[in-house]
PDB file of C-alpha atoms and ligand atoms in Angstrom:
ATOM      1  CA  MET A 206       0.000   0.000   0.000  1.00 55.00           C
ATOM      2  CA  ALA A 207       1.475   3.299  -0.992  1.00 50.00           C
ATOM      3  CA  THR A 208       1.594   5.935   1.723  1.00 47.00           C
ATOM      4  CA  TYR A 209      -1.184   8.369   0.979  1.00 46.00           C
ATOM      5  CA  THR A 210       0.387  11.270  -0.829  1.00 43.00           C
ATOM      6  CA  GLY A 211      -2.633  13.453  -1.420  1.00 39.00           C
ATOM      7  CA  ARG A 212      -2.365  13.001  -5.129  1.00 39.00           C
ATOM      8  CA  GLU A 213      -4.906  14.449  -7.474  1.00 43.00           C
ATOM      9  CA  ALA A 214      -7.974  12.622  -8.703  1.00 45.00           C
ATOM     10  CA  ASP A 215      -7.056  10.099 -11.358  1.00 47.00           C
ATOM     11  CA  PRO A 216     -10.298   9.137 -13.046  1.00 45.00           C
ATOM     12  CA  GLY A 217      -8.705   6.882 -15.621  1.00 44.00           C
ATOM     13  CA  ASN A 218      -6.463   5.346 -12.988  1.00 45.00           C
ATOM     14  CA  GLN A 219      -3.483   6.339 -15.123  1.00 46.00           C
ATOM     15  CA  ARG A 220      -0.740   6.506 -12.546  1.00 45.00           C
ATOM     16  CA  ALA A 221       2.693   7.904 -13.242  1.00 46.00           C
ATOM     17  CA  ALA A 222       5.080   5.057 -13.993  1.00 47.00           C
ATOM     18  CA  GLY A 223       6.507   3.435 -10.890  1.00 46.00           C
ATOM     19  CA  ARG A 224       3.584   4.329  -8.636  1.00 48.00           C
ATOM     20  CA  GLY A 225       0.985   1.846  -7.602  1.00 61.00           C
ATOM     21  CA  ASP A 226       0.758  -0.570 -10.481  1.00 70.00           C
ATOM     22  CA  ARG A 227      -0.070  -3.606  -8.466  1.00 80.00           C
ATOM     23  CA  MET A 228      -2.477  -5.537  -6.408  1.00 92.00           C
ATOM     24  CA  GLN A 229      -1.054  -7.086  -3.276  1.00 96.00           C
ATOM     25  CA  VAL A 230      -2.435  -9.885  -1.148  1.00 98.00           C
ATOM     26  CA  ILE A 231      -1.525  -9.869   2.520  1.00 98.00           C
ATOM     27  CA  ILE A 232      -2.332 -12.864   4.704  1.00 98.00           C
ATOM     28  CA  ARG A 233      -2.657 -12.636   8.471  1.00 98.00           C
ATOM     29  CA  PRO A 234      -3.163 -15.626  10.769  1.00 98.00           C
ATOM     30  CA  THR A 235      -6.602 -14.687  12.124  1.00 98.00           C
ATOM     31  CA  ALA A 236      -9.580 -12.480  11.294  1.00 98.00           C
ATOM     32  CA  GLU A 237      -8.680 -10.304  14.275  1.00 98.00           C
ATOM     33  CA  GLU A 238      -5.142  -9.733  12.998  1.00 98.00           C
ATOM     34  CA  ALA A 239      -6.335  -9.123   9.444  1.00 98.00           C
ATOM     35  CA  SER A 240      -8.803  -6.531  10.738  1.00 98.00           C
ATOM     36  CA  TRP A 241      -6.133  -4.898  12.909  1.00 98.00           C
ATOM     37  CA  LEU A 242      -3.876  -4.512   9.918  1.00 98.00           C
ATOM     38  CA  VAL A 243      -6.659  -2.817   7.939  1.00 98.00           C
ATOM     39  CA  ALA A 244      -7.577  -0.574  10.886  1.00 98.00           C
ATOM     40  CA  ARG A 245      -3.954   0.554  11.168  1.00 98.00           C
ATOM     41  CA  MET A 246      -3.700   1.165   7.420  1.00 98.00           C
ATOM     42  CA  ILE A 247      -6.843   3.319   7.526  1.00 98.00           C
ATOM     43  CA  GLY A 248      -5.519   5.117  10.614  1.00 98.00           C
ATOM     44  CA  LYS A 249      -2.283   5.916   8.802  1.00 97.00           C
ATOM     45  CA  CYS A 250      -4.135   7.324   5.771  1.00 97.00           C
ATOM     46  CA  LEU A 251      -6.379   9.422   8.002  1.00 98.00           C
ATOM     47  CA  LYS A 252      -3.406  10.871   9.879  1.00 98.00           C
ATOM     48  CA  ALA A 253      -1.688  11.724   6.589  1.00 98.00           C
ATOM     49  CA  LYS A 254      -4.859  13.340   5.199  1.00 98.00           C
ATOM     50  CA  PRO A 255      -7.302  14.374   7.948  1.00 98.00           C
ATOM     51  CA  ASP A 256     -10.023  15.229   5.401  1.00 98.00           C
ATOM     52  CA  LEU A 257      -9.691  11.798   3.786  1.00 98.00           C
ATOM     53  CA  VAL A 258     -12.603  10.727   1.600  1.00 98.00           C
ATOM     54  CA  LEU A 259     -13.212   7.206   2.841  1.00 98.00           C
ATOM     55  CA  GLY A 260     -15.375   4.712   0.966  1.00 98.00           C
ATOM     56  CA  LEU A 261     -17.133   2.350   3.378  1.00 99.00           C
ATOM     57  CA  ALA A 262     -18.725  -1.086   3.200  1.00 98.00           C
ATOM     58  CA  THR A 263     -21.148  -2.879   5.496  1.00 98.00           C
ATOM     59  CA  GLY A 264     -21.599  -6.570   6.339  1.00 97.00           C
ATOM     60  CA  ALA A 265     -20.476  -8.979   9.034  1.00 97.00           C
ATOM     61  CA  THR A 266     -16.776  -8.795   8.083  1.00 98.00           C
ATOM     62  CA  MET A 267     -16.653  -5.039   8.648  1.00 98.00           C
ATOM     63  CA  GLU A 268     -18.088  -5.176  12.172  1.00 98.00           C
ATOM     64  CA  ARG A 269     -14.780  -6.278  13.672  1.00 98.00           C
ATOM     65  CA  LEU A 270     -12.905  -3.630  11.696  1.00 98.00           C
ATOM     66  CA  TYR A 271     -15.234  -0.816  12.782  1.00 99.00           C
ATOM     67  CA  ALA A 272     -14.892  -1.921  16.430  1.00 98.00           C
ATOM     68  CA  LEU A 273     -11.115  -1.569  16.022  1.00 98.00           C
ATOM     69  CA  LEU A 274     -11.410   1.881  14.409  1.00 98.00           C
ATOM     70  CA  VAL A 275     -13.560   2.940  17.375  1.00 98.00           C
ATOM     71  CA  LYS A 276     -10.845   1.573  19.653  1.00 98.00           C
ATOM     72  CA  LEU A 277      -8.176   3.572  17.810  1.00 98.00           C
ATOM     73  CA  HIS A 278     -10.346   6.680  18.179  1.00 98.00           C
ATOM     74  CA  LEU A 279     -10.913   6.166  21.903  1.00 98.00           C
ATOM     75  CA  SER A 280      -7.444   4.976  22.917  1.00 98.00           C
ATOM     76  CA  ASP A 281      -5.154   6.727  20.406  1.00 97.00           C
ATOM     77  CA  GLY A 282      -7.273   9.754  19.560  1.00 98.00           C
ATOM     78  CA  LEU A 283      -7.644   8.829  15.884  1.00 98.00           C
ATOM     79  CA  ASP A 284      -9.411  11.925  14.582  1.00 98.00           C
ATOM     80  CA  PHE A 285     -12.348  11.622  12.186  1.00 98.00           C
ATOM     81  CA  SER A 286     -13.538  15.231  12.565  1.00 98.00           C
ATOM     82  CA  LEU A 287     -12.680  16.216   8.983  1.00 98.00           C
ATOM     83  CA  CYS A 288     -13.088  12.804   7.384  1.00 98.00           C
ATOM     84  CA  ARG A 289     -15.793  12.394   4.741  1.00 98.00           C
ATOM     85  CA  THR A 290     -17.394   9.026   4.122  1.00 99.00           C
ATOM     86  CA  PHE A 291     -19.329   7.466   1.253  1.00 99.00           C
ATOM     87  CA  ASN A 292     -20.944   4.066   1.656  1.00 99.00           C
ATOM     88  CA  LEU A 293     -21.074   1.648  -1.231  1.00 98.00           C
ATOM     89  CA  ASP A 294     -24.750   0.861  -1.017  1.00 98.00           C
ATOM     90  CA  GLU A 295     -28.156   1.078   0.643  1.00 98.00           C
ATOM     91  CA  TYR A 296     -31.334  -0.981   0.384  1.00 98.00           C
ATOM     92  CA  VAL A 297     -34.207   0.426  -1.637  1.00 98.00           C
ATOM     93  CA  GLY A 298     -37.357   1.056   0.379  1.00 97.00           C
ATOM     94  CA  LEU A 299     -35.894   1.142   3.883  1.00 96.00           C
ATOM     95  CA  PRO A 300     -35.999   4.439   5.769  1.00 95.00           C
ATOM     96  CA  ALA A 301     -32.679   5.535   7.297  1.00 93.00           C
ATOM     97  CA  ASP A 302     -33.981   4.801  10.803  1.00 94.00           C
ATOM     98  CA  SER A 303     -34.985   1.213   9.964  1.00 97.00           C
ATOM     99  CA  PRO A 304     -32.862  -1.153  12.081  1.00 97.00           C
ATOM    100  CA  TYR A 305     -31.980  -2.944   8.833  1.00 97.00           C
ATOM    101  CA  SER A 306     -30.855   0.069   6.824  1.00 98.00           C
ATOM    102  CA  TYR A 307     -27.149   0.479   6.141  1.00 98.00           C
ATOM    103  CA  ARG A 308     -27.352   4.007   7.613  1.00 98.00           C
ATOM    104  CA  HIS A 309     -28.463   2.357  10.851  1.00 98.00           C
ATOM    105  CA  TYR A 310     -25.693  -0.238  10.562  1.00 98.00           C
ATOM    106  CA  MET A 311     -23.083   2.506  10.122  1.00 98.00           C
ATOM    107  CA  LYS A 312     -24.420   4.500  13.067  1.00 98.00           C
ATOM    108  CA  THR A 313     -24.403   1.415  15.279  1.00 98.00           C
ATOM    109  CA  HIS A 314     -20.933   0.211  14.359  1.00 98.00           C
ATOM    110  CA  LEU A 315     -19.002   3.415  13.613  1.00 98.00           C
ATOM    111  CA  PHE A 316     -20.668   6.813  13.199  1.00 98.00           C
ATOM    112  CA  ASP A 317     -22.070   7.082  16.745  1.00 98.00           C
ATOM    113  CA  HIS A 318     -18.764   6.111  18.342  1.00 98.00           C
ATOM    114  CA  VAL A 319     -16.205   8.320  16.605  1.00 98.00           C
ATOM    115  CA  ASN A 320     -16.076  12.072  16.014  1.00 98.00           C
ATOM    116  CA  LEU A 321     -17.341  11.991  12.424  1.00 98.00           C
ATOM    117  CA  ASP A 322     -19.493  14.975  11.535  1.00 98.00           C
ATOM    118  CA  PRO A 323     -22.863  13.430  10.510  1.00 98.00           C
ATOM    119  CA  ARG A 324     -23.016  15.973   7.651  1.00 98.00           C
ATOM    120  CA  ASN A 325     -19.897  14.358   6.219  1.00 98.00           C
ATOM    121  CA  THR A 326     -21.363  10.841   6.150  1.00 98.00           C
ATOM    122  CA  HIS A 327     -23.051   9.842   2.912  1.00 98.00           C
ATOM    123  CA  LEU A 328     -25.163   6.867   1.879  1.00 98.00           C
ATOM    124  CA  PRO A 329     -27.508   6.607  -1.088  1.00 98.00           C
ATOM    125  CA  ASP A 330     -31.114   7.400  -0.175  1.00 98.00           C
ATOM    126  CA  GLY A 331     -33.065   4.208  -0.794  1.00 98.00           C
ATOM    127  CA  MET A 332     -36.319   6.082  -0.106  1.00 98.00           C
ATOM    128  CA  ALA A 333     -35.818   8.679  -2.840  1.00 98.00           C
ATOM    129  CA  LYS A 334     -38.889   9.178  -5.036  1.00 98.00           C
ATOM    130  CA  ASP A 335     -36.736   9.245  -8.141  1.00 98.00           C
ATOM    131  CA  LEU A 336     -34.097   6.565  -7.606  1.00 98.00           C
ATOM    132  CA  GLY A 337     -32.371   7.299 -10.917  1.00 98.00           C
ATOM    133  CA  ALA A 338     -31.917  10.952  -9.949  1.00 98.00           C
ATOM    134  CA  GLU A 339     -30.668   9.861  -6.521  1.00 98.00           C
ATOM    135  CA  CYS A 340     -27.962   7.739  -8.170  1.00 98.00           C
ATOM    136  CA  VAL A 341     -26.845  10.713 -10.285  1.00 98.00           C
ATOM    137  CA  ARG A 342     -26.859  12.955  -7.191  1.00 98.00           C
ATOM    138  CA  TYR A 343     -24.730  10.420  -5.277  1.00 98.00           C
ATOM    139  CA  GLU A 344     -22.119  10.262  -8.033  1.00 98.00           C
ATOM    140  CA  GLU A 345     -22.026  14.064  -8.188  1.00 98.00           C
ATOM    141  CA  THR A 346     -21.569  14.350  -4.439  1.00 98.00           C
ATOM    142  CA  ILE A 347     -18.613  11.960  -4.600  1.00 98.00           C
ATOM    143  CA  LYS A 348     -17.087  13.997  -7.438  1.00 98.00           C
ATOM    144  CA  ARG A 349     -17.628  17.298  -5.596  1.00 98.00           C
ATOM    145  CA  SER A 350     -15.781  15.892  -2.595  1.00 98.00           C
ATOM    146  CA  GLY A 351     -12.756  15.305  -4.836  1.00 98.00           C
ATOM    147  CA  GLY A 352     -13.337  11.565  -5.272  1.00 98.00           C
ATOM    148  CA  VAL A 353     -12.756   8.656  -2.933  1.00 98.00           C
ATOM    149  CA  ASP A 354      -9.206   8.506  -1.574  1.00 98.00           C
ATOM    150  CA  LEU A 355      -9.427   5.123   0.079  1.00 98.00           C
ATOM    151  CA  GLN A 356     -12.135   2.598  -0.722  1.00 98.00           C
ATOM    152  CA  LEU A 357     -12.845  -0.210   1.711  1.00 98.00           C
ATOM    153  CA  LEU A 358     -14.390  -3.369   0.265  1.00 98.00           C
ATOM    154  CA  GLY A 359     -15.797  -6.661   1.501  1.00 98.00           C
ATOM    155  CA  LEU A 360     -16.364  -9.699  -0.696  1.00 98.00           C
ATOM    156  CA  GLY A 361     -19.781 -11.283  -1.091  1.00 97.00           C
ATOM    157  CA  LYS A 362     -20.110 -15.046  -1.471  1.00 95.00           C
ATOM    158  CA  VAL A 363     -21.427 -14.444  -5.006  1.00 95.00           C
ATOM    159  CA  GLY A 364     -18.262 -12.485  -5.725  1.00 98.00           C
ATOM    160  CA  HIS A 365     -19.846  -9.065  -5.563  1.00 98.00           C
ATOM    161  CA  ILE A 366     -18.336  -5.788  -4.396  1.00 98.00           C
ATOM    162  CA  GLY A 367     -20.961  -3.377  -3.132  1.00 98.00           C
ATOM    163  CA  PHE A 368     -24.117  -4.902  -4.562  1.00 98.00           C
ATOM    164  CA  ASN A 369     -22.642  -5.397  -8.016  1.00 98.00           C
ATOM    165  CA  GLU A 370     -24.218  -8.739  -8.675  1.00 98.00           C
ATOM    166  CA  PRO A 371     -23.023 -11.087 -11.462  1.00 97.00           C
ATOM    167  CA  LEU A 372     -23.012  -9.520 -14.928  1.00 97.00           C
ATOM    168  CA  SER A 373     -22.752  -5.970 -13.599  1.00 98.00           C
ATOM    169  CA  ALA A 374     -20.793  -4.104 -16.239  1.00 98.00           C
ATOM    170  CA  LEU A 375     -17.228  -3.427 -15.194  1.00 97.00           C
ATOM    171  CA  TYR A 376     -17.806   0.220 -16.197  1.00 97.00           C
ATOM    172  CA  SER A 377     -21.114   0.475 -14.292  1.00 98.00           C
ATOM    173  CA  ARG A 378     -21.967   3.576 -12.289  1.00 98.00           C
ATOM    174  CA  THR A 379     -24.159   4.077  -9.203  1.00 98.00           C
ATOM    175  CA  ARG A 380     -27.565   2.595  -9.982  1.00 98.00           C
ATOM    176  CA  GLU A 381     -30.488   0.588  -8.709  1.00 98.00           C
ATOM    177  CA  LYS A 382     -29.764  -3.121  -8.816  1.00 98.00           C
ATOM    178  CA  ALA A 383     -31.900  -6.253  -8.335  1.00 98.00           C
ATOM    179  CA  LEU A 384     -30.311  -8.577  -5.795  1.00 97.00           C
ATOM    180  CA  THR A 385     -29.642 -12.230  -6.634  1.00 97.00           C
ATOM    181  CA  PRO A 386     -31.445 -15.029  -4.766  1.00 96.00           C
ATOM    182  CA  ALA A 387     -28.052 -15.970  -3.244  1.00 95.00           C
ATOM    183  CA  THR A 388     -27.530 -12.459  -1.833  1.00 96.00           C
ATOM    184  CA  ILE A 389     -31.111 -12.345  -0.581  1.00 97.00           C
ATOM    185  CA  ALA A 390     -30.655 -15.718   1.152  1.00 95.00           C
ATOM    186  CA  GLU A 391     -27.354 -14.525   2.679  1.00 94.00           C
ATOM    187  CA  ASN A 392     -28.515 -11.118   3.928  1.00 95.00           C
ATOM    188  CA  SER A 393     -32.119 -11.906   4.868  1.00 95.00           C
ATOM    189  CA  ARG A 394     -30.731 -13.814   7.851  1.00 93.00           C
ATOM    190  CA  MET A 395     -30.151 -10.388   9.423  1.00 92.00           C
ATOM    191  CA  PHE A 396     -33.868  -9.572   9.229  1.00 95.00           C
ATOM    192  CA  LYS A 397     -36.292 -10.701  11.939  1.00 95.00           C
ATOM    193  CA  ASP A 398     -38.720 -11.573   9.169  1.00 95.00           C
ATOM    194  CA  PRO A 399     -36.504 -12.613   6.216  1.00 95.00           C
ATOM    195  CA  ALA A 400     -39.367 -11.838   3.808  1.00 94.00           C
ATOM    196  CA  GLU A 401     -38.960  -8.153   4.737  1.00 93.00           C
ATOM    197  CA  MET A 402     -35.547  -7.926   3.129  1.00 96.00           C
ATOM    198  CA  PRO A 403     -35.657  -5.573   0.147  1.00 97.00           C
ATOM    199  CA  ARG A 404     -35.046  -7.159  -3.231  1.00 97.00           C
ATOM    200  CA  ARG A 405     -33.306  -4.085  -4.652  1.00 98.00           C
ATOM    201  CA  ALA A 406     -30.507  -1.778  -3.604  1.00 98.00           C
ATOM    202  CA  ILE A 407     -28.685   1.304  -4.786  1.00 98.00           C
ATOM    203  CA  THR A 408     -25.019   0.514  -5.238  1.00 98.00           C
ATOM    204  CA  MET A 409     -21.950   2.344  -6.469  1.00 98.00           C
ATOM    205  CA  GLY A 410     -21.031   0.764  -9.799  1.00 98.00           C
ATOM    206  CA  VAL A 411     -17.872  -1.231 -10.451  1.00 98.00           C
ATOM    207  CA  GLY A 412     -16.588   1.702 -12.498  1.00 98.00           C
ATOM    208  CA  THR A 413     -17.367   4.102  -9.646  1.00 98.00           C
ATOM    209  CA  ILE A 414     -15.534   1.885  -7.167  1.00 98.00           C
ATOM    210  CA  LEU A 415     -12.463   1.528  -9.384  1.00 98.00           C
ATOM    211  CA  GLU A 416     -12.041   5.316  -9.390  1.00 98.00           C
ATOM    212  CA  GLY A 417     -11.048   5.275  -5.725  1.00 98.00           C
ATOM    213  CA  ARG A 418      -7.354   6.175  -5.501  1.00 97.00           C
ATOM    214  CA  GLU A 419      -6.492   3.320  -3.162  1.00 97.00           C
ATOM    215  CA  MET A 420      -8.420   0.242  -2.274  1.00 98.00           C
ATOM    216  CA  ILE A 421      -8.378  -2.245   0.608  1.00 98.00           C
ATOM    217  CA  MET A 422     -10.440  -5.414   0.478  1.00 98.00           C
ATOM    218  CA  LEU A 423     -10.879  -7.300   3.771  1.00 98.00           C
ATOM    219  CA  VAL A 424     -11.865 -10.966   3.505  1.00 99.00           C
ATOM    220  CA  THR A 425     -12.124 -13.447   6.367  1.00 98.00           C
ATOM    221  CA  GLY A 426     -13.382 -16.960   6.992  1.00 98.00           C
ATOM    222  CA  THR A 427     -13.404 -20.306   5.188  1.00 98.00           C
ATOM    223  CA  ALA A 428     -16.713 -19.568   3.494  1.00 98.00           C
ATOM    224  CA  LYS A 429     -14.946 -16.943   1.351  1.00 98.00           C
ATOM    225  CA  ALA A 430     -11.915 -19.075   0.377  1.00 98.00           C
ATOM    226  CA  GLU A 431     -13.205 -20.297  -2.961  1.00 98.00           C
ATOM    227  CA  ILE A 432     -14.619 -16.996  -4.179  1.00 98.00           C
ATOM    228  CA  LEU A 433     -11.509 -15.093  -3.025  1.00 98.00           C
ATOM    229  CA  ALA A 434      -9.280 -17.379  -5.106  1.00 98.00           C
ATOM    230  CA  LYS A 435     -11.505 -16.805  -8.126  1.00 98.00           C
ATOM    231  CA  ALA A 436     -11.643 -13.034  -7.600  1.00 98.00           C
ATOM    232  CA  VAL A 437      -7.920 -12.527  -7.080  1.00 98.00           C
ATOM    233  CA  GLU A 438      -6.244 -15.248  -9.138  1.00 98.00           C
ATOM    234  CA  GLY A 439      -8.920 -16.081 -11.691  1.00 98.00           C
ATOM    235  CA  PRO A 440      -9.867 -14.281 -14.903  1.00 98.00           C
ATOM    236  CA  ILE A 441     -11.478 -10.856 -14.749  1.00 98.00           C
ATOM    237  CA  THR A 442     -15.165 -11.367 -15.379  1.00 98.00           C
ATOM    238  CA  SER A 443     -18.394  -9.509 -14.757  1.00 98.00           C
ATOM    239  CA  MET A 444     -19.711 -12.773 -13.295  1.00 98.00           C
ATOM    240  CA  ILE A 445     -17.452 -12.068 -10.298  1.00 98.00           C
ATOM    241  CA  THR A 446     -17.365  -8.309 -10.029  1.00 98.00           C
ATOM    242  CA  ALA A 447     -14.694  -8.445  -7.307  1.00 98.00           C
ATOM    243  CA  SER A 448     -12.284  -9.697  -9.993  1.00 98.00           C
ATOM    244  CA  ALA A 449     -12.320  -6.125 -11.360  1.00 98.00           C
ATOM    245  CA  ILE A 450     -10.001  -5.101  -8.520  1.00 98.00           C
ATOM    246  CA  GLN A 451      -7.232  -6.731 -10.584  1.00 97.00           C
ATOM    247  CA  LEU A 452      -7.570  -3.699 -12.868  1.00 96.00           C
ATOM    248  CA  HIS A 453      -6.843  -1.287 -10.031  1.00 96.00           C
ATOM    249  CA  PRO A 454      -3.298   0.055  -9.713  1.00 94.00           C
ATOM    250  CA  ASP A 455      -3.205   0.379  -5.925  1.00 96.00           C
ATOM    251  CA  CYS A 456      -5.168  -2.335  -4.208  1.00 97.00           C
ATOM    252  CA  VAL A 457      -4.382  -4.449  -1.156  1.00 98.00           C
ATOM    253  CA  VAL A 458      -6.411  -7.544  -0.327  1.00 98.00           C
ATOM    254  CA  VAL A 459      -6.061  -8.448   3.351  1.00 98.00           C
ATOM    255  CA  ALA A 460      -7.223 -11.965   4.158  1.00 98.00           C
ATOM    256  CA  ASP A 461      -7.000 -14.277   7.134  1.00 98.00           C
ATOM    257  CA  GLU A 462      -5.506 -17.769   6.703  1.00 98.00           C
ATOM    258  CA  GLU A 463      -8.954 -19.308   6.358  1.00 98.00           C
ATOM    259  CA  ALA A 464     -10.050 -17.072   3.520  1.00 99.00           C
ATOM    260  CA  ALA A 465      -6.605 -17.379   1.902  1.00 98.00           C
ATOM    261  CA  SER A 466      -6.562 -21.181   2.072  1.00 98.00           C
ATOM    262  CA  LYS A 467      -7.365 -21.696  -1.624  1.00 98.00           C
ATOM    263  CA  LEU A 468      -4.979 -19.084  -3.060  1.00 98.00           C
ATOM    264  CA  GLN A 469      -2.283 -20.588  -5.271  1.00 98.00           C
ATOM    265  CA  ALA A 470       0.460 -18.066  -4.542  1.00 98.00           C
ATOM    266  CA  ARG A 471       0.066 -18.017  -0.741  1.00 98.00           C
ATOM    267  CA  GLU A 472       3.763 -18.577  -0.168  1.00 98.00           C
ATOM    268  CA  TYR A 473       4.613 -15.516  -2.243  1.00 98.00           C
ATOM    269  CA  TYR A 474       2.014 -13.368  -0.458  1.00 98.00           C
ATOM    270  CA  HIS A 475       3.508 -14.362   2.906  1.00 98.00           C
ATOM    271  CA  TRP A 476       6.980 -13.523   1.623  1.00 98.00           C
ATOM    272  CA  VAL A 477       5.833 -10.054   0.565  1.00 97.00           C
ATOM    273  CA  PHE A 478       4.467  -9.239   4.017  1.00 97.00           C
ATOM    274  CA  ASP A 479       7.507 -10.704   5.777  1.00 97.00           C
ATOM    275  CA  ASN A 480      10.119  -8.972   3.601  1.00 97.00           C
ATOM    276  CA  GLU A 481       8.899  -5.927   1.707  1.00 95.00           C
ATOM    277  CA  PRO A 482       9.920  -2.647   3.404  1.00 94.00           C
ATOM    278  CA  GLU A 483       6.466  -1.068   3.111  1.00 93.00           C
ATOM    279  CA  TRP A 484       5.106  -3.692   5.532  1.00 96.00           C
ATOM    280  CA  THR A 485       7.868  -3.322   8.146  1.00 96.00           C
ATOM    281  CA  GLU A 486       5.838  -1.031  10.402  1.00 96.00           C
ATOM    282  CA  TYR A 487       2.909  -3.453  10.291  1.00 96.00           C
ATOM    283  CA  ARG A 488       5.050  -6.474  11.200  1.00 93.00           C
ATOM    284  CA  LYS A 489       5.581  -4.965  14.639  1.00 81.00           C
ATOM    285  CA  LYS A 490       2.700  -5.925  16.945  1.00 70.00           C
TER     286      LYS A 490
HETATM  287  C1  F6R B 757     -22.140  -4.165   1.648  1.00 55.98           C
HETATM  288  C2  F6R B 757     -21.105  -4.625   0.724  1.00 55.98           C
HETATM  289  C3  F6R B 757     -21.041  -6.091   0.389  1.00 55.98           C
HETATM  290  C4  F6R B 757     -20.378  -6.884   1.514  1.00 55.98           C
HETATM  291  C5  F6R B 757     -20.285  -8.359   1.156  1.00 55.98           C
HETATM  292  C6  F6R B 757     -19.682  -9.183   2.253  1.00 55.98           C
HETATM  293  O1  F6R B 757     -22.021  -2.785   1.865  1.00 55.98           O
HETATM  294  O2  F6R B 757     -20.338  -3.860   0.245  1.00 55.98           O
HETATM  295  O3  F6R B 757     -20.342  -6.247  -0.816  1.00 55.98           O
HETATM  296  O4  F6R B 757     -19.089  -6.388   1.762  1.00 55.98           O
HETATM  297  O5  F6R B 757     -21.548  -8.854   0.852  1.00 55.98           O
HETATM  298  O6  F6R B 757     -20.536  -9.218   3.355  1.00 55.98           O
HETATM  299  P1  F6R B 757     -20.190 -10.046   4.663  1.00 55.98           P
HETATM  300  O7  F6R B 757     -19.028  -9.415   5.306  1.00 55.98           O
HETATM  301  O8  F6R B 757     -21.436  -9.940   5.500  1.00 55.98           O
HETATM  302  O9  F6R B 757     -19.905 -11.442   4.221  1.00 55.98           O
END
């Protein structure tokens, strides 16, 4: 991961030669250690650029990470006062105060526990009368903020990033998207009455996500091992939208041993973390 340098927006992801130009996979022994590494990487970026534009994800994997960011705020004074956040997605038809909305999730796990200014936290409005116009507004708000500096991603079992379900165009922008039966089955477990889970969401597009200057994907648990191997080491395909991260010039995938268990080049990924100078500070406990 390159140290955040405050570089200008780079919509075509055309970096100067010698900068970025790679995806890295970092493997940590446990989900806790993988999450700690990501929390520290985010903390470093935020210290280097206090008004960081941070792209956020939701889901079970992120809960541990957000708890650690709260810890860094409370124990080390990590300052979010100027940070601006943009979430990847929100369900269509759920009001912000619904216990199942992603706004509610973010408040519960992060926003209410750090010194983020609520006016600087953005999620698509899934209750908007004109959802198409809401998607355009969301994209414009991201652009006006200067673009996402650091995009955080999880990995869905269907291989999605955000809610970019299979066959989402790799150039897609923020839009309304029908969720797959697999995603509905996976996420409806969070709802008291699974039938209440919305069937549609607004999600940043794959193209929108790829415009983030730096990207960190956090993946934990055995259930993700197969799809992680396909996303990272398999061909780039709109059937697995997470595979599009291979096109990004500055992306780090942080996985625990369980999630990494089916990666072919695990030995090399371990070597990188154990030897490359940019990881030295993170090797210290
Ligand atoms: C939600 C999002 C999704 C999740 C993914 C993994 O905002 O971006 O892509 O990151 O579905 O979810 P968990 O961690 O629950 O397996």
